[in-house]
PDB file of C-alpha atoms in Angstrom:
ATOM      1  CA  MET A   1      -0.267  -0.002   0.002  1.00 50.00           C
ATOM      2  CA  GLY A   2       1.190   3.742  -0.134  1.00 51.00           C
ATOM      3  CA  THR A   3       2.769   5.295   2.721  1.00 81.00           C
ATOM      4  CA  ASP A   4      -0.461   6.465   4.154  1.00 97.00           C
ATOM      5  CA  ARG A   5      -3.575   4.534   4.678  1.00 97.00           C
ATOM      6  CA  ILE A   6      -7.432   5.036   5.901  1.00 97.00           C
ATOM      7  CA  ALA A   7      -8.870   1.971   7.126  1.00 98.00           C
ATOM      8  CA  LEU A   8     -12.656   1.283   6.944  1.00 98.00           C
ATOM      9  CA  ASN A   9     -13.692  -2.087   8.862  1.00 98.00           C
ATOM     10  CA  GLY A  10     -16.896  -3.743   9.696  1.00 98.00           C
ATOM     11  CA  LEU A  11     -18.867  -1.745   7.684  1.00 98.00           C
ATOM     12  CA  ARG A  12     -21.963  -3.735   7.568  1.00 98.00           C
ATOM     13  CA  ALA A  13     -24.824  -3.373   4.552  1.00 98.00           C
ATOM     14  CA  ARG A  14     -27.876  -5.449   3.518  1.00 98.00           C
ATOM     15  CA  GLY A  15     -27.728  -6.729   0.125  1.00 97.00           C
ATOM     16  CA  ARG A  16     -28.869  -9.629  -2.467  1.00 97.00           C
ATOM     17  CA  HIS A  17     -25.919 -10.819  -3.916  1.00 97.00           C
ATOM     18  CA  GLY A  18     -25.493 -13.891  -4.813  1.00 95.00           C
ATOM     19  CA  CYS A  19     -26.189 -17.168  -7.655  1.00 94.00           C
ATOM     20  CA  LEU A  20     -29.081 -18.817  -5.609  1.00 93.00           C
ATOM     21  CA  PRO A  21     -32.692 -17.554  -5.749  1.00 92.00           C
ATOM     22  CA  ALA A  22     -32.849 -17.557  -2.052  1.00 91.00           C
ATOM     23  CA  GLU A  23     -29.924 -15.049  -1.770  1.00 92.00           C
ATOM     24  CA  ARG A  24     -32.088 -12.805  -4.215  1.00 94.00           C
ATOM     25  CA  GLU A  25     -35.278 -12.748  -2.565  1.00 93.00           C
ATOM     26  CA  LEU A  26     -34.415 -12.984   1.143  1.00 93.00           C
ATOM     27  CA  GLY A  27     -30.890 -10.804   1.052  1.00 95.00           C
ATOM     28  CA  GLN A  28     -28.317 -11.321   3.593  1.00 96.00           C
ATOM     29  CA  GLU A  29     -25.833  -8.861   5.387  1.00 97.00           C
ATOM     30  CA  PHE A  30     -22.166  -8.411   3.934  1.00 98.00           C
ATOM     31  CA  VAL A  31     -19.541  -6.998   5.586  1.00 98.00           C
ATOM     32  CA  ILE A  32     -17.071  -4.421   3.879  1.00 98.00           C
ATOM     33  CA  ASP A  33     -13.357  -3.615   4.769  1.00 98.00           C
ATOM     34  CA  VAL A  34     -11.655  -0.810   2.619  1.00 98.00           C
ATOM     35  CA  VAL A  35      -8.345   0.361   3.446  1.00 98.00           C
ATOM     36  CA  LEU A  36      -7.212   3.287   0.906  1.00 98.00           C
ATOM     37  CA  GLY A  37      -3.461   4.016  -0.103  1.00 97.00           C
ATOM     38  CA  LEU A  38      -3.173   7.938  -0.248  1.00 96.00           C
ATOM     39  CA  ASP A  39      -0.785  10.581   0.775  1.00 96.00           C
ATOM     40  CA  VAL A  40      -2.471  12.515   3.966  1.00 96.00           C
ATOM     41  CA  ARG A  41       0.270  15.156   4.321  1.00 95.00           C
ATOM     42  CA  PRO A  42      -1.419  17.776   2.215  1.00 95.00           C
ATOM     43  CA  ALA A  43      -4.663  17.358   4.560  1.00 95.00           C
ATOM     44  CA  ALA A  44      -2.559  17.184   7.703  1.00 96.00           C
ATOM     45  CA  ALA A  45      -0.808  19.827   7.092  1.00 97.00           C
ATOM     46  CA  GLU A  46      -4.035  22.291   6.527  1.00 97.00           C
ATOM     47  CA  ASP A  47      -6.173  20.168   8.646  1.00 97.00           C
ATOM     48  CA  ASP A  48      -8.638  20.018   5.937  1.00 96.00           C
ATOM     49  CA  LEU A  49     -11.008  17.843   5.670  1.00 95.00           C
ATOM     50  CA  LEU A  50     -11.296  18.679   1.509  1.00 93.00           C
ATOM     51  CA  ARG A  51      -7.749  17.160   1.342  1.00 94.00           C
ATOM     52  CA  THR A  52      -8.163  13.875   2.349  1.00 96.00           C
ATOM     53  CA  VAL A  53     -11.046  11.293   2.212  1.00 96.00           C
ATOM     54  CA  ASP A  54     -14.321  11.636   3.952  1.00 97.00           C
ATOM     55  CA  TYR A  55     -14.617   8.233   5.416  1.00 96.00           C
ATOM     56  CA  GLY A  56     -18.227   8.868   6.385  1.00 97.00           C
ATOM     57  CA  ALA A  57     -19.491  10.142   3.081  1.00 97.00           C
ATOM     58  CA  LEU A  58     -17.561   7.027   1.628  1.00 98.00           C
ATOM     59  CA  ALA A  59     -19.241   4.510   3.947  1.00 98.00           C
ATOM     60  CA  ASP A  60     -22.618   6.354   2.494  1.00 98.00           C
ATOM     61  CA  ARG A  61     -21.673   5.329  -1.142  1.00 98.00           C
ATOM     62  CA  LEU A  62     -20.329   1.813  -0.335  1.00 98.00           C
ATOM     63  CA  VAL A  63     -23.537   0.702   1.495  1.00 98.00           C
ATOM     64  CA  ALA A  64     -25.437   2.302  -1.640  1.00 98.00           C
ATOM     65  CA  VAL A  65     -23.451   0.029  -3.814  1.00 98.00           C
ATOM     66  CA  VAL A  66     -24.106  -3.128  -1.540  1.00 98.00           C
ATOM     67  CA  GLU A  67     -27.977  -2.301  -1.128  1.00 98.00           C
ATOM     68  CA  GLY A  68     -27.976  -1.225  -4.816  1.00 97.00           C
ATOM     69  CA  GLU A  69     -28.297  -3.707  -7.901  1.00 97.00           C
ATOM     70  CA  PRO A  70     -27.292  -7.317  -7.147  1.00 97.00           C
ATOM     71  CA  VAL A  71     -24.562  -9.100  -8.413  1.00 98.00           C
ATOM     72  CA  ASN A  72     -23.845 -13.163  -8.611  1.00 97.00           C
ATOM     73  CA  LEU A  73     -20.544 -12.832  -7.309  1.00 97.00           C
ATOM     74  CA  ILE A  74     -18.737 -11.028  -4.221  1.00 97.00           C
ATOM     75  CA  GLU A  75     -15.875 -10.756  -6.567  1.00 98.00           C
ATOM     76  CA  THR A  76     -18.108  -8.407  -8.525  1.00 98.00           C
ATOM     77  CA  LEU A  77     -19.421  -6.546  -5.539  1.00 98.00           C
ATOM     78  CA  ALA A  78     -15.788  -5.676  -4.437  1.00 98.00           C
ATOM     79  CA  GLU A  79     -14.685  -4.694  -7.974  1.00 98.00           C
ATOM     80  CA  ARG A  80     -17.691  -1.717  -7.831  1.00 98.00           C
ATOM     81  CA  LEU A  81     -16.483  -1.202  -4.759  1.00 98.00           C
ATOM     82  CA  ALA A  82     -12.681  -0.826  -5.523  1.00 98.00           C
ATOM     83  CA  ALA A  83     -13.940   1.389  -8.343  1.00 98.00           C
ATOM     84  CA  LEU A  84     -15.674   3.263  -6.376  1.00 98.00           C
ATOM     85  CA  CYS A  85     -12.802   4.184  -3.579  1.00 98.00           C
ATOM     86  CA  LEU A  86     -10.688   4.968  -6.234  1.00 97.00           C
ATOM     87  CA  ASP A  87     -13.051   8.102  -7.360  1.00 96.00           C
ATOM     88  CA  PRO A  88     -11.469  10.658  -5.134  1.00 94.00           C
ATOM     89  CA  PRO A  89      -8.271  11.744  -6.841  1.00 93.00           C
ATOM     90  CA  GLN A  90      -6.362  11.665  -3.418  1.00 94.00           C
ATOM     91  CA  VAL A  91      -6.653   7.626  -3.383  1.00 96.00           C
ATOM     92  CA  GLU A  92      -3.826   5.887  -5.409  1.00 96.00           C
ATOM     93  CA  GLU A  93      -4.822   2.655  -4.304  1.00 96.00           C
ATOM     94  CA  VAL A  94      -7.406   0.588  -2.195  1.00 98.00           C
ATOM     95  CA  GLU A  95      -7.711  -3.014  -0.765  1.00 98.00           C
ATOM     96  CA  VAL A  96     -11.172  -4.141  -0.233  1.00 98.00           C
ATOM     97  CA  THR A  97     -12.216  -6.950   1.460  1.00 98.00           C
ATOM     98  CA  VAL A  98     -16.160  -8.425   1.138  1.00 98.00           C
ATOM     99  CA  HIS A  99     -17.302 -10.605   3.761  1.00 98.00           C
ATOM    100  CA  LYS A 100     -20.272 -12.972   3.369  1.00 97.00           C
ATOM    101  CA  PRO A 101     -20.759 -14.583   6.899  1.00 96.00           C
ATOM    102  CA  SER A 102     -23.788 -16.082   6.154  1.00 92.00           C
ATOM    103  CA  ALA A 103     -23.232 -17.673   2.597  1.00 92.00           C
ATOM    104  CA  PRO A 104     -25.467 -21.077   2.019  1.00 91.00           C
ATOM    105  CA  MET A 105     -23.168 -23.813   2.390  1.00 89.00           C
ATOM    106  CA  PRO A 106     -24.306 -26.717   4.059  1.00 92.00           C
ATOM    107  CA  HIS A 107     -21.077 -26.798   6.204  1.00 95.00           C
ATOM    108  CA  PRO A 108     -20.058 -25.020   9.566  1.00 93.00           C
ATOM    109  CA  PHE A 109     -17.704 -21.898   8.569  1.00 93.00           C
ATOM    110  CA  THR A 110     -16.777 -18.536  10.089  1.00 93.00           C
ATOM    111  CA  ASP A 111     -16.903 -16.413   6.935  1.00 94.00           C
ATOM    112  CA  VAL A 112     -16.162 -16.215   3.408  1.00 96.00           C
ATOM    113  CA  ALA A 113     -14.771 -13.523   2.035  1.00 97.00           C
ATOM    114  CA  VAL A 114     -12.655 -11.866  -1.241  1.00 98.00           C
ATOM    115  CA  THR A 115     -10.212  -9.454  -1.086  1.00 98.00           C
ATOM    116  CA  ILE A 116      -8.868  -7.434  -3.801  1.00 98.00           C
ATOM    117  CA  HIS A 117      -5.978  -4.971  -4.805  1.00 98.00           C
ATOM    118  CA  ARG A 118      -6.597  -2.067  -6.811  1.00 98.00           C
ATOM    119  CA  SER A 119      -4.608   0.893  -7.674  1.00 96.00           C
ATOM    120  CA  ARG A 120      -4.546   4.120 -10.251  1.00 88.00           C
ATOM    121  CA  PRO A 121      -3.131   3.287 -13.804  1.00 79.00           C
TER     122      PRO A 121
END
């Protein structure tokens, strides 16, 4: 990751993502972790929120994606979330983890997650 990081962990939202009809119909909770790589020195030097990423506003946009249009794969959801995180010009790279703790599996498990890392071209 870049020199500085902003992390938002454990963001919860309900979505209807998955391949099975029941997942689309009933929905389930997803947990999102994002780590943004950026240089926070300009924001810190001027103590200015506009020179960094407003993580409250970012959380609102991430939740909107999770609650929005369903996709089959959490890989696809992770890609959409990563693209959103790279919107602010200050963000150089992002790591996104999408957790699906209630994935429909017939075996006991703690979590299913996909983690991707994307950076600005």
